[in-house]
Structure formats: structure tokens, C-alpha cells
XYZ file of C-alpha atoms in Angstrom:
727
model
C -0.299 -0.132 -0.327
C 1.428 3.484 -1.207
C 1.372 6.097 1.742
C 1.098 8.636 0.184
C -2.250 7.335 -1.375
C -3.797 5.970 1.868
C -2.782 9.229 3.708
C -5.132 11.027 1.434
C -8.731 8.752 2.941
C -7.445 10.386 6.129
C -10.253 13.082 7.331
C -8.695 16.833 7.798
C -8.805 16.921 11.667
C -7.315 13.193 11.513
C -4.307 14.542 8.886
C -3.747 17.415 11.020
C -2.645 14.935 14.285
C -0.333 12.653 11.464
C 1.574 16.015 10.103
C 1.830 17.752 13.514
C 5.686 16.076 14.878
C 7.683 18.432 17.161
C 5.971 19.496 20.607
C 3.496 18.499 22.630
C 0.400 17.010 21.407
C -2.792 15.949 22.920
C -5.692 14.264 20.343
C -8.410 14.125 21.315
C -10.036 10.972 20.070
C -13.582 9.968 20.514
C -15.019 6.067 20.047
C -14.665 4.903 16.521
C -13.243 8.209 15.100
C -10.060 5.889 14.044
C -7.000 6.500 16.263
C -5.293 4.049 15.552
C -5.197 4.942 11.760
C -4.035 8.464 12.877
C -1.494 6.565 15.220
C 0.017 4.272 12.471
C 0.182 7.092 10.379
C 2.112 9.465 12.569
C 4.908 6.409 12.645
C 4.927 6.344 9.501
C 5.313 9.973 8.431
C 7.981 10.211 10.948
C 9.593 7.637 9.641
C 9.136 8.212 5.957
C 10.102 12.439 6.681
C 13.225 10.761 8.342
C 12.632 12.933 11.288
C 13.345 9.325 13.309
C 14.329 5.602 12.829
C 11.936 3.195 14.361
C 13.712 2.399 16.989
C 14.081 5.879 18.222
C 10.172 6.424 18.632
C 8.447 4.484 21.229
C 4.152 3.830 21.082
C 2.731 3.036 24.095
C -0.859 0.909 23.848
C -3.116 -0.369 26.184
C -2.964 -3.756 25.609
C -0.297 -6.238 23.579
C -2.754 -6.953 20.918
C -2.640 -3.416 20.035
C 1.364 -3.319 19.449
C 0.764 -5.958 17.520
C -1.993 -4.354 15.392
C 0.591 -1.131 14.856
C 3.599 -2.910 13.508
C 1.173 -5.233 11.415
C -0.862 -2.019 9.906
C 3.323 0.359 9.292
C 4.433 -3.187 7.683
C 1.037 -2.135 5.406
C 2.009 0.887 4.817
C 5.546 -0.561 3.392
C 7.305 0.764 6.500
C 11.220 0.700 6.212
C 11.987 -1.143 9.350
C 8.488 -1.610 10.596
C 9.495 -3.860 13.397
C 11.522 -2.169 14.960
C 9.007 0.219 16.739
C 9.243 0.503 20.182
C 6.119 -0.507 20.472
C 3.763 -2.113 23.870
C 1.903 -2.138 26.931
C 3.207 0.578 29.908
C 4.399 -3.009 31.648
C 5.982 -4.839 28.461
C 8.087 -1.684 27.669
C 9.345 -0.920 31.839
C 10.092 -4.899 31.386
C 12.730 -3.989 28.581
C 14.290 -0.417 30.688
C 14.664 -2.922 33.389
C 16.425 -5.247 32.477
C 19.115 -3.128 31.193
C 19.704 -1.654 34.447
C 17.571 -2.307 37.185
C 20.999 -3.472 38.739
C 21.212 0.020 39.464
C 18.617 -0.080 41.851
C 19.868 -3.011 43.776
C 17.978 -5.964 41.850
C 18.955 -8.626 39.746
C 18.268 -8.681 35.895
C 16.611 -11.856 35.680
C 13.805 -10.920 38.103
C 10.576 -12.640 37.476
C 7.186 -10.866 37.113
C 4.251 -12.453 39.524
C 0.662 -11.575 38.425
C -2.199 -10.399 41.248
C -2.614 -14.712 42.204
C 1.601 -14.744 43.207
C 0.882 -11.214 44.745
C -1.900 -12.192 46.770
C -0.553 -15.383 48.008
C 2.770 -13.175 49.684
C 0.599 -10.928 51.086
C -1.175 -13.582 52.708
C 2.307 -15.231 53.851
C 3.541 -11.335 55.704
C 0.395 -11.531 57.846
C 0.743 -14.504 58.860
C 4.135 -13.641 59.689
C 2.906 -10.354 60.967
C 0.501 -12.174 62.831
C -2.383 -10.227 61.440
C -5.644 -11.549 61.303
C -7.242 -12.101 57.408
C -10.841 -11.585 60.134
C -9.615 -8.236 60.597
C -8.219 -7.019 57.253
C -8.854 -9.290 54.146
C -5.577 -9.802 52.270
C -7.113 -7.974 48.936
C -8.143 -5.161 50.678
C -4.657 -4.938 52.271
C -2.773 -5.698 48.424
C -5.094 -2.982 46.620
C -4.495 -0.477 49.592
C -0.594 -1.521 48.622
C -1.213 -1.588 44.642
C -2.779 2.263 44.942
C 0.263 3.128 46.785
C 2.450 2.504 44.401
C 0.413 3.701 41.523
C 0.934 7.404 43.343
C 4.609 6.121 43.028
C 4.073 6.484 47.769
C 6.715 3.814 48.907
C 6.446 2.137 51.887
C 8.190 4.791 54.172
C 5.898 6.870 52.897
C 3.418 5.294 53.053
C 0.918 7.848 54.830
C -1.558 6.289 58.256
C -3.402 9.017 58.960
C -6.896 9.423 57.770
C -8.796 12.757 58.639
C -5.402 14.394 61.286
C -5.744 10.487 62.877
C -3.853 7.183 62.959
C -5.919 5.022 61.073
C -5.781 1.160 62.368
C -5.994 -0.594 58.920
C -3.587 1.993 57.071
C -0.886 1.299 59.732
C -1.432 -2.581 59.427
C -1.084 -1.815 55.613
C 1.673 0.179 55.626
C 3.950 -2.712 58.154
C 2.356 -5.612 55.314
C 3.212 -3.227 52.895
C 7.446 -2.747 53.937
C 7.292 -6.267 54.461
C 6.260 -7.031 51.368
C 8.692 -5.354 49.715
C 11.348 -7.376 51.492
C 10.435 -10.607 50.455
C 9.865 -9.652 46.459
C 13.223 -8.458 46.690
C 14.656 -11.359 48.142
C 12.667 -13.243 45.774
C 14.277 -11.362 42.589
C 10.410 -10.481 41.986
C 8.674 -7.812 40.979
C 4.810 -7.666 40.619
C 2.591 -5.649 38.283
C 3.225 -2.028 40.038
C 6.976 -2.293 40.782
C 7.756 -2.564 36.220
C 6.749 0.967 36.127
C 7.266 2.108 39.983
C 10.468 0.789 39.916
C 10.951 1.926 36.297
C 10.190 5.846 37.548
C 12.844 5.110 40.104
C 15.846 3.953 38.380
C 15.321 6.431 35.745
C 15.021 9.234 38.912
C 18.147 8.118 40.785
C 20.266 7.336 37.675
C 20.805 10.701 36.090
C 22.971 9.453 33.176
C 20.449 5.814 32.473
C 17.674 8.474 31.741
C 19.811 11.118 29.610
C 20.111 7.140 28.095
C 16.728 6.755 27.094
C 16.066 10.252 26.345
C 18.294 10.506 23.720
C 17.173 7.163 22.223
C 13.506 7.424 22.601
C 12.859 10.912 19.965
C 9.208 10.341 20.037
C 6.940 8.776 22.695
C 3.084 8.408 21.688
C 0.713 7.137 24.377
C -2.125 5.685 23.736
C -5.374 5.768 26.042
C -3.968 8.001 27.949
C -7.104 8.849 29.628
C -6.812 5.422 31.623
C -3.321 6.274 33.363
C -2.050 6.323 36.477
C 0.597 9.187 38.437
C 3.407 6.770 38.079
C 2.629 6.383 34.409
C 2.320 9.873 33.967
C 5.391 10.397 35.421
C 7.503 7.297 33.381
C 6.356 9.226 30.183
C 7.240 12.894 31.475
C 10.757 11.525 31.859
C 11.015 9.841 28.485
C 10.244 12.685 26.624
C 11.994 15.101 28.804
C 14.667 16.015 26.260
C 13.030 16.073 23.228
C 9.530 17.110 24.243
C 7.504 15.144 21.532
C 4.935 13.659 23.350
C 1.968 13.085 21.454
C -0.848 10.987 24.028
C -3.904 9.871 22.432
C -7.144 9.282 24.309
C -10.599 10.227 25.349
C -11.600 11.660 28.626
C -14.873 10.373 27.496
C -13.700 6.371 27.976
C -11.690 7.193 31.115
C -12.811 4.176 32.975
C -10.170 2.851 35.324
C -9.939 5.453 38.523
C -10.326 1.860 40.814
C -7.477 0.204 39.275
C -5.906 4.313 39.654
C -6.368 5.862 36.712
C -6.296 9.209 37.013
C -8.800 11.657 34.105
C -6.311 14.982 35.440
C -3.578 13.643 33.577
C -6.075 14.431 30.177
C -7.587 16.926 31.463
C -4.616 19.150 32.557
C -2.466 18.076 29.948
C -2.727 21.251 27.658
C -1.838 23.260 30.367
C 0.777 21.308 31.537
C 3.216 20.545 28.065
C 1.877 23.510 26.170
C 0.479 21.253 23.896
C -1.457 21.612 20.902
C -4.733 19.999 21.168
C -6.894 17.914 18.383
C -10.080 16.642 18.180
C -10.992 13.757 16.220
C -15.148 13.512 15.922
C -16.008 12.233 13.164
C -17.165 8.349 14.327
C -16.800 5.728 10.917
C -18.061 3.031 13.349
C -21.406 3.679 14.741
C -24.767 5.225 13.582
C -25.797 8.145 13.659
C -29.150 7.462 16.179
C -26.515 5.870 18.416
C -24.285 8.127 18.639
C -26.986 10.806 19.489
C -27.919 8.019 22.088
C -23.985 8.434 23.634
C -23.655 12.418 23.061
C -27.192 12.888 25.273
C -25.702 10.394 28.163
C -22.256 11.425 27.901
C -24.002 15.782 27.841
C -23.885 14.953 31.384
C -20.540 14.918 32.793
C -19.088 17.962 33.898
C -15.214 16.409 33.926
C -14.761 16.857 30.361
C -12.944 18.681 28.210
C -15.816 18.808 25.712
C -17.019 17.148 22.203
C -19.724 15.632 20.030
C -18.904 13.122 18.243
C -21.086 12.918 14.809
C -21.081 10.625 11.515
C -22.230 10.991 7.805
C -23.512 7.306 7.917
C -27.733 7.113 7.818
C -29.349 7.688 10.750
C -30.116 3.583 11.482
C -32.295 1.372 13.867
C -33.148 3.667 16.468
C -31.974 2.796 20.060
C -34.008 -0.098 21.851
C -34.900 0.316 25.887
C -36.726 -2.913 26.936
C -37.959 -3.297 30.705
C -38.642 -7.352 31.420
C -40.577 -8.766 34.864
C -37.134 -10.821 36.017
C -33.976 -11.716 34.401
C -35.483 -15.019 32.770
C -38.071 -12.923 30.402
C -35.049 -10.715 29.743
C -32.421 -13.042 28.410
C -34.669 -15.286 26.698
C -35.486 -11.784 24.767
C -31.942 -12.023 24.198
C -31.348 -14.888 22.423
C -34.421 -14.783 20.441
C -33.106 -11.663 18.968
C -29.592 -13.251 18.542
C -31.932 -16.030 16.263
C -33.670 -14.064 14.768
C -30.661 -11.944 13.953
C -28.988 -15.585 12.439
C -31.504 -15.986 10.173
C -31.807 -12.917 8.268
C -26.919 -13.176 8.234
C -26.368 -11.737 10.882
C -23.258 -14.071 12.378
C -23.324 -15.185 16.208
C -19.738 -13.440 16.189
C -21.715 -9.881 15.412
C -23.386 -10.370 18.796
C -22.074 -8.792 22.330
C -23.785 -8.581 25.467
C -22.196 -6.705 27.927
C -22.584 -6.382 31.611
C -21.344 -4.190 34.948
C -20.539 -7.149 36.861
C -19.271 -10.917 36.009
C -22.408 -12.369 38.174
C -25.111 -10.909 35.471
C -23.860 -13.463 33.238
C -25.128 -16.597 34.684
C -28.605 -16.659 33.543
C -27.952 -15.639 30.109
C -25.305 -17.683 29.484
C -28.360 -20.821 30.569
C -30.293 -19.661 28.202
C -27.889 -19.590 25.311
C -26.543 -23.282 26.579
C -29.657 -24.772 26.228
C -30.996 -22.474 23.217
C -27.729 -24.368 21.952
C -26.446 -20.559 20.870
C -22.391 -20.745 20.486
C -20.856 -18.576 22.846
C -18.059 -16.983 25.058
C -17.285 -15.628 27.732
C -14.208 -12.337 27.740
C -12.484 -12.076 31.048
C -13.454 -14.786 32.872
C -10.893 -17.057 33.915
C -8.262 -16.632 31.660
C -6.355 -19.382 30.066
C -3.129 -18.695 31.921
C -5.278 -18.713 35.215
C -6.112 -22.182 35.061
C -4.546 -24.181 37.958
C -2.157 -26.923 35.290
C -0.749 -23.901 33.234
C -0.054 -21.943 36.530
C 1.805 -24.682 38.064
C 3.440 -25.308 35.047
C 4.467 -21.867 34.802
C 5.689 -21.911 38.276
C 8.092 -24.665 37.708
C 9.440 -22.584 34.563
C 9.684 -19.569 36.771
C 11.806 -21.251 39.661
C 13.976 -22.830 36.618
C 15.084 -19.114 35.727
C 14.442 -17.841 39.458
C 15.541 -20.585 42.401
C 14.564 -17.776 43.919
C 11.076 -17.483 43.542
C 9.544 -18.495 47.072
C 6.019 -17.822 46.129
C 6.493 -20.604 43.227
C 8.523 -22.209 44.786
C 6.040 -22.871 47.527
C 3.892 -22.933 44.996
C 4.696 -26.637 43.000
C 7.349 -27.987 45.381
C 4.306 -29.857 46.273
C 2.738 -30.018 43.604
C 1.962 -33.264 42.807
C 2.556 -34.427 46.393
C 5.514 -34.883 48.061
C 4.682 -35.129 51.646
C 6.163 -31.696 52.269
C 4.194 -29.736 55.410
C 4.035 -25.693 55.734
C 6.203 -26.356 58.992
C 9.180 -27.467 56.801
C 8.454 -25.106 53.399
C 8.583 -22.271 56.138
C 12.126 -23.876 57.664
C 13.387 -24.620 54.020
C 12.317 -20.489 53.130
C 13.753 -19.231 56.230
C 16.626 -20.853 55.734
C 16.933 -19.477 52.569
C 17.192 -16.066 53.758
C 19.098 -16.688 56.951
C 21.739 -17.877 54.090
C 21.404 -16.272 51.188
C 20.878 -19.321 49.267
C 17.700 -19.899 46.719
C 15.425 -22.557 48.865
C 15.996 -25.592 46.212
C 19.584 -25.196 47.533
C 18.796 -25.190 50.762
C 16.447 -28.460 49.941
C 20.121 -29.841 48.496
C 21.452 -28.993 51.653
C 19.307 -30.449 53.974
C 21.549 -32.417 55.627
C 23.525 -29.858 57.137
C 20.719 -28.204 58.661
C 19.488 -29.559 61.693
C 15.242 -28.983 61.650
C 15.701 -30.749 57.882
C 18.566 -33.436 58.350
C 15.680 -36.051 59.482
C 14.066 -35.443 55.343
C 17.222 -34.862 54.068
C 16.772 -37.522 51.696
C 13.330 -36.542 50.486
C 14.851 -32.594 49.792
C 17.302 -34.331 48.076
C 15.339 -36.008 46.067
C 13.290 -33.498 44.936
C 16.410 -31.095 44.593
C 18.315 -33.765 42.363
C 14.408 -33.078 40.166
C 14.881 -29.128 39.810
C 18.683 -29.431 39.321
C 17.823 -32.006 36.201
C 14.820 -29.355 35.171
C 16.985 -26.391 35.262
C 20.178 -28.580 32.823
C 16.968 -29.687 30.786
C 16.270 -25.576 30.754
C 19.439 -24.492 29.000
C 19.399 -27.273 26.165
C 15.874 -28.001 24.649
C 13.513 -25.590 23.233
C 10.227 -24.433 25.113
C 7.601 -26.867 23.897
C 10.545 -30.141 25.066
C 10.946 -28.369 28.162
C 7.345 -28.225 28.722
C 6.783 -32.108 28.838
C 9.881 -32.525 31.017
C 8.498 -30.719 33.527
C 5.272 -32.706 33.038
C 7.275 -35.931 32.902
C 9.397 -35.877 35.393
C 7.723 -33.829 38.084
C 5.194 -36.786 38.217
C 2.460 -34.335 37.230
C 1.730 -35.821 33.841
C 0.714 -39.722 36.212
C -1.696 -37.412 38.383
C -3.593 -35.829 36.081
C -4.042 -39.055 34.826
C -4.954 -40.889 37.591
C -7.786 -38.073 37.876
C -10.947 -38.418 36.352
C -10.983 -35.067 34.784
C -7.408 -35.176 33.859
C -7.494 -35.593 30.332
C -9.032 -32.050 29.694
C -6.246 -30.605 32.421
C -3.696 -32.415 29.973
C -5.196 -30.368 26.606
C -4.382 -27.455 28.540
C -1.025 -27.918 28.559
C -1.219 -29.373 25.518
C -2.041 -25.546 24.547
C 0.475 -24.329 26.664
C 3.283 -25.856 24.274
C 1.072 -24.439 21.601
C 1.514 -21.309 22.691
C 5.032 -21.839 23.427
C 5.809 -23.027 19.628
C 4.145 -19.953 17.536
C 6.568 -17.824 20.596
C 9.658 -19.458 19.663
C 8.627 -19.642 15.567
C 7.937 -15.000 16.133
C 11.029 -14.833 18.867
C 14.181 -16.811 17.282
C 16.899 -17.358 20.010
C 14.443 -16.613 22.645
C 14.969 -17.967 26.667
C 12.433 -19.828 28.360
C 12.771 -16.179 30.896
C 11.738 -14.113 27.487
C 8.413 -16.664 27.444
C 7.411 -16.281 30.948
C 7.710 -12.431 30.558
C 5.284 -12.398 27.368
C 3.454 -14.589 29.424
C 3.064 -12.335 32.703
C 2.026 -9.897 30.906
C -1.080 -11.265 28.490
C -4.636 -9.084 29.373
C -8.045 -10.524 29.024
C -8.811 -8.756 25.414
C -4.958 -10.126 23.963
C -6.868 -13.625 23.689
C -10.037 -12.193 22.121
C -10.626 -13.402 19.170
C -12.931 -10.987 16.577
C -13.112 -13.788 13.521
C -14.507 -16.056 16.244
C -18.596 -16.715 15.306
C -19.706 -17.089 19.241
C -22.124 -14.215 20.747
C -19.229 -12.880 23.239
C -20.395 -12.381 26.843
C -18.723 -9.923 29.190
C -18.373 -6.837 31.550
C -18.384 -3.199 29.713
C -14.315 -2.913 31.178
C -13.484 -5.561 28.976
C -15.618 -4.346 26.426
C -13.170 -1.372 26.046
C -11.624 -1.064 22.375
C -13.644 -3.600 20.587
C -17.228 -3.325 18.428
C -19.899 -5.388 17.602
C -22.693 -4.827 15.083
C -25.449 -5.600 17.414
C -24.964 -5.062 21.392
C -27.110 -6.044 24.583
C -25.979 -3.894 27.353
C -28.362 -5.973 29.945
C -29.192 -5.307 33.907
C -29.465 -1.021 32.732
C -30.419 -0.346 36.845
C -29.759 1.889 39.302
C -27.444 0.063 42.129
C -26.725 -2.268 39.158
C -25.819 0.607 36.346
C -24.610 2.529 38.046
C -23.869 0.226 40.522
C -25.200 0.882 44.177
C -22.042 1.986 46.186
C -20.547 4.478 43.103
C -24.846 6.346 43.894
C -23.203 8.781 46.165
C -20.395 9.950 45.193
C -20.841 11.898 42.144
C -17.450 10.959 40.938
C -18.523 7.732 40.657
C -21.397 8.384 39.033
C -19.206 10.345 36.010
C -17.132 7.487 35.900
C -20.663 5.092 35.433
C -21.502 7.114 33.192
C -17.932 6.910 30.849
C -18.865 3.219 31.216
C -21.824 3.482 29.667
C -20.566 5.737 26.989
C -18.351 3.094 26.181
C -20.841 0.270 26.555
C -23.093 1.957 24.071
C -20.251 3.064 21.324
C -19.170 -0.585 21.200
C -22.163 -0.494 19.495
C -22.431 -0.497 15.031
C -25.653 -1.016 14.176
C -27.799 -2.279 16.820
C -28.252 -1.255 20.401
C -30.631 -2.831 23.592
C -30.387 -1.366 26.941
C -33.117 -4.130 28.572
C -33.744 -3.741 32.204
C -35.900 -5.773 34.904
C -38.690 -4.792 37.119
C -37.208 -7.620 39.932
C -33.706 -9.456 39.318
C -32.331 -12.336 41.508
C -28.465 -11.562 41.635
C -26.235 -12.343 44.712
C -28.826 -14.686 46.246
C -31.178 -11.498 46.876
C -34.576 -10.607 44.691
C -34.099 -7.142 44.031
C -36.840 -4.601 42.662
C -34.646 -1.302 40.858
C -35.314 1.218 39.261
C -34.172 1.905 35.334
C -31.122 2.702 34.993
C -30.197 6.851 35.193
C -28.484 7.284 32.172
C -31.375 5.040 30.125
C -33.504 8.712 31.233
C -30.632 11.014 29.732
C -30.625 9.492 26.529
C -32.812 12.233 23.856
C -36.566 10.547 23.290
C -35.865 11.243 19.651
C -33.056 8.282 19.340
C -35.668 6.151 21.056
C -37.178 3.255 19.630
C -40.900 3.227 21.194
C -42.608 0.083 19.629
C -44.938 -1.166 23.367
C -44.734 -5.007 22.584
C -41.338 -4.329 23.622
C -41.850 -3.448 26.785
C -40.411 -0.320 26.418
C -39.840 2.173 28.900
C -41.848 5.121 27.295
C -42.676 6.672 30.438
C -39.891 6.421 31.948
C -37.598 8.154 29.478
C -39.693 10.751 28.722
C -40.173 11.773 32.142
C -37.013 13.346 34.475
C -35.959 10.689 37.337
C -37.255 10.993 40.689
C -36.568 8.424 42.406
C -33.177 10.055 43.122
C -31.822 12.829 44.102
C -30.216 15.382 41.707
C -26.583 15.328 42.873
C -25.952 12.549 45.196
C -28.343 10.137 44.139
C -29.206 9.783 47.309
C -32.909 8.781 47.579
C -35.040 11.198 48.879
C -36.897 9.382 51.087
C -35.081 8.306 54.000
C -36.054 7.221 57.698
C -33.313 8.273 60.638
C -31.147 5.778 60.445
C -31.122 3.469 63.584
C -27.378 3.333 64.559
C -24.644 5.314 64.650
C -21.234 4.260 62.708
C -17.763 5.002 64.184
C -14.878 3.656 62.427
C -13.798 0.344 63.108
C -17.146 -1.066 63.543
C -17.377 -4.842 62.835
C -20.161 -4.941 60.055
C -22.075 -7.643 58.033
C -23.727 -6.897 54.878
C -26.618 -8.842 53.248
C -24.366 -9.347 50.137
C -20.316 -8.899 50.768
C -20.647 -10.245 54.308
C -18.454 -9.338 56.693
C -15.794 -6.537 56.970
C -14.722 -3.410 58.996
C -15.952 0.443 58.711
C -12.479 2.610 58.182
C -14.534 6.396 57.133
C -17.555 7.698 58.504
C -19.193 10.263 56.671
C -22.996 12.320 57.245
C -24.483 12.270 54.358
C -27.940 14.018 54.721
C -30.460 11.844 56.828
C -28.092 8.651 56.353
C -23.723 8.146 56.164
C -21.275 6.998 53.833
C -19.859 4.415 54.875
C -16.218 2.961 53.602
C -15.543 -0.612 54.623
C -13.007 -2.940 53.865
C -14.405 -6.305 53.278
C -13.098 -9.262 54.519
C -13.729 -10.917 50.966
C -14.756 -8.225 48.358
C -12.352 -5.258 49.328
C -12.831 -1.465 50.033
C -16.769 -0.879 49.062
C -17.906 2.580 49.187
C -21.858 1.830 50.857
C -25.095 3.735 52.055
C -25.866 2.526 55.678
C -29.940 2.743 54.891
C -30.059 1.935 51.924
C -27.834 -1.350 51.655
C -29.060 -2.331 55.050
C -25.784 -2.774 56.887
C -25.594 -3.743 60.639
C -23.332 -3.927 63.744
C -22.094 -7.438 64.667
C -19.625 -6.601 67.459
C -21.886 -4.960 69.890
């Protein structure tokens, strides 16, 4: 494809963004506005104009899949050496930088990366070591507090333990765990996901020579999905682009939906002033019909935190948006299944349909109905392939082979299959390893030298010999053969062959081999460590294949960046979407509204928004009002067929069931209980937890509660019927 001919197809705003190469640039790219094309053409233009070589351009994408697509498009444009462009996610880009210099901040370059499950295991071990009961604070809640601190580049030493001027027991606990957690990670030669960015920032800030090297390397820095960056990511790109000043960020403030992960919309809202940037808006949409865009514009216009834009299209008006209310979730699911089948009969493939929901728990009923009617479907963002137990076990063996100090992975598989090693023995191995500065595998090999272990020396030495043999294999064998060696020599194959469902798990291991074969073909000369690095950085949407003829089921968060001919947005009810924990917080409501905007703009030609008069969810039958977001869609874009149980009356008049700004129900009884920090409570859905903050709101109280099993949530005391259990 000729670059010049392809460039001429761009619209004026897109061309302007491509040709603006010097200085800071903010591209506000609305949904479906062709931002990927703009990114590709901008990179191609910089290279073709001789402004930089491919490897001097850093392009940060939201997923690894997007990075691969960027390279493919550049290759299709006949850009020379397109594969040399530095394209990848924040995490994958940071891994590359850290591999080349992390020793400068006291780490070994052969570090391994912990996923969320591995990190949680270490958090739990830290809490045990510190005698902190998981009944008082759930490990997930503590892990979340540590992650939020890292997002803000806060070290254990700078971790604030005060709330409103008072010492906060939960924060003191979290800081203690954070401090020990970091010590354990370092001793294990591992980093967690948040560390990848935080340690890269520390490396660059503490080593001016290394910073200067990377600043000279990258003449141009481009960041996609900038609205979803956090403080650490903002600091990273500011450092890397600090010399050239050629920082281009692309994003949409109306699609900032990851506040719960630490993303801050202020990064994109303040970029223009912060960097003195030129601003170009891409408002022409190439995805959706005019009616769908009208609905999206109508909803998002109610937000205050936004730069302001209005999507438009040259396509026809298309179908109006269907808003349907059903008696219950069973009726809702049956209707959706029939609509999908009806579309199939008219030539719409199953794979062109998506069912979106606010929470994963909502998928159960639609799954049952689709399965009963033999409609093929696929859940995106459920149990990922690399989260399956057998896959994590084999990966853990590979990690210990590469990094024998990896305590969390070692503990995971040293008894998998069973080798009769109890927790007490493993704790002794870990303690000796830390005291002696040798790996746990070496401790087992020298077990007879250590009094607590010498009675089991033979058993431990056999296990150590197995690891030594596998390590030797790793040096000579290719990746697929190494997976076979691990499966056979560890006894894992024999174990699975003896289990009733073992054949299914063996099939999954074979699929892991297929992934290893593909990786080796695409990365000649790559090592086991390289493969493990890629596995650690895989995301949910990387695995999505749009060509599959199966209905896609996923949360709205997982749908970000995807598009479908027909979208069914289910559960559009107050307390579900928006989530009830967001109702009392205007900032959270704006985030939920942005999430609704994302959901609406996934649809190309047909959009169904559904609600139920009653819904069984989380074991409780709920009776919710229709979502305010449905009520915010202008009536001119809504289809009002009476036989579709539409909500014409609900959307034609302003909702009266919620207060205008805070979302607090207008009629409230005086609270029967007053809550204080530290109160132990019970919630009918989320279970038990501890109150960590109380904010009076009208005749009710906004409680921030650290739940034992589901993390920290903000809820209204009366609305959620919270009760004390410690009196």
C-alpha cells in the first residue's frame, strides 16, 4: 500500500494530527474516530520524513494485541523496518528498560514477574508473619491499598497512616505488610505488576546517566489511551520525553473508566496546560450509526469532568436504540437469545453480537439460556487460560527453573504433585534460605547440613535433584520440549492421568505447548525467561479473536476497544448500572456514566438496553428502578414499540427516584444506628467487614468498608441495610 494514497483518505483533523510532529500534542479521539489509523500514519510519517529511525519511537499501547496491530499496519504501509518500532504496553516497555539497568537500584536483571494471584500469596504470607488475622483485614483489601500506593509512587517509608488527622489502624497495618512484602519480593528476585512501572521511574530518577541514555534513544514518545494512566505512568512518560519534548498522547476523557485501578482522569484534562500542548479533536465517528451516537452524546453530556466534544457521522441514522423492560432476568435473557437467533436468520453471524454487563455475576442467566438454545458463546474476561491451575503450575515450575529464589512459585509447586512436605518444613526452608542467602532449592539440596531439615534430607535432596535436572534441560531444550520434561519428570503427567478430569487439564497443557511453539517461531533465539515475561503480560482482550462465530459475553470494562454490529447492554438498573456503591459519590457516578458511554459506543448498527422489574442477583431478589443513564438518552433516538415492553414513560420524564446530585434516595428514615471507624459490620451481599471511614450525608451515612472477601467498598448505611455485629 502506498503511504501517500492511504494518507489522502484521512479526514482533515486526522491529517492535522499526523503532520504535527514537533512538541507536545494532545489528540482527543472520540470512540470509533480512527485513532489507530492516526497513530500508525503519524509513526509512518515520522519515519518517512527522516525525523527518527523506527527504534527511536516509543509507542505505548493499552494491550499487547494493539501493539501487534500497529506493527502490522506499519508493515502494510511499506514502512521500512517497521518491526523495530518500540511498541507495547506500559508494563512490557518497562520490562525492557529494567532488563538493561535494574542492577543500578539493587535488583538482578533476571527478575521474574508476579501476577495478582502470586502477589496475593505473598501478601498472605506477610500477614501470617506479622500475626495479622485475615478476619480483621482481608488480604485483597491490603493488596489493594499497596497497589494504590505504588500507583502514586509512594514507598513504604512515605506511606501515610493518617486519616483526617487521626492514626488509622488499617493504614498502619497495610504499611507494615507493604514493608515486609517489598522485602520478600526483593529476596525472591521478583517484581509485581505495579513494581514494573514504579521501579522504572525510580531507576530513571536516581540515575541521571541512564535517564539521559533513554531520553536520547526516544526522539518521539506516543501514548495511547492516556485517559486511563495513573500517577506513576504520567511520571514515566514525562521523564522519557523530557529532553525532546515530543510527547503525543491520544485518548478520550469520556472513556476514562479505570479509576478503581488508580487511573486519574486529571492526567488528560490537565495535559494541555501542563505541557503547553496543541489540541486536536477527532470527532468524526466511523463505527456507529447517527442514532447510536446521538444516544451516546446525550448521556455523556451530563458529565462535568470532560474537555467537551460531540461525535458525528456521515452514515445513515440507522435503527433507533431499543430500551426494554422485562418482568425478570429470565424473560430478559430469553428475549436476547431470540433476538440473536432472529438476526442469525437474517444473516448476522453469532460473532457479531455482544452481551455486555456491569458485573461478571450477571452472565449466569444469559449463559444458561444461550446454552439451552445451542447458541454458541464465549466469555471474555472470565477465567483466563493462564489462570487455570495446571497452567499456573507448569509456569511456576518454569519460573523456579529460571529464578530459583522465586519463593511464591516454589511454594506453589514443591508439593504439586504431593511430596509430603508440610507447611512447617516449607517455612523452615524459606527461613534458612533468607538467613543463608541461598535459594530454597539449594537449601533442599543441602538439607543434611541444617538441623531442622536433616531428618528429611533424603526426601528433600530428591526434590532438589529433580529441579537441578530440569534446570539442565532448560539450557539445552526448546520451550515445547521443556514443558514435556516438566510434566513428566515432576510426576505431574502421572498425577493428571489418575484424575477423572485429568484429560481436560492435559489438553490445556498441550495448548500451552502450542503457545510456546508459536512464541519460539515468532521470536527466534528467545529464552525461557522471555516466554515467561510474555505470559506475565498477557491481558484478557489479547485473547479475544473477533473472527470466531460465537456471541461475546463480557463486562463493559472488558469491551473497551472492541466493536460489534449488535450490542445488548443488560441490567440497566439503579444499583446495578450505576453500581449502588457509586450512587452517593458524584465522581463515581461520572465514572459510571463514562462506562455507559463506552458500552453504547461499542455498537455499530443495533443497541438494546435492557432492565428487569425484579432480578435475582447475589442470592437476593432486587427491585430496582431503571438506570438514570437510560433516562438521559434523548427521546428522539429511542424506539418506542409497545410490544417490546419499552420504557417510554420512564425516559420521557425526569427520574424522581434519586436526588439530583448525590444520588441519595429522597425519602429516608432516620438511621437506627450510628457507625464509627473500626466497627465490625455485616452486609447481606458482601458479608462481614470493618468500617474504615464514616461520612455523614443527609439523614444517612456514607460508609467506607474493608470487606473480608470483596475488598473496600463505599455504601450508604440505610440503603444497604448494614448492621453491626460487634456489640
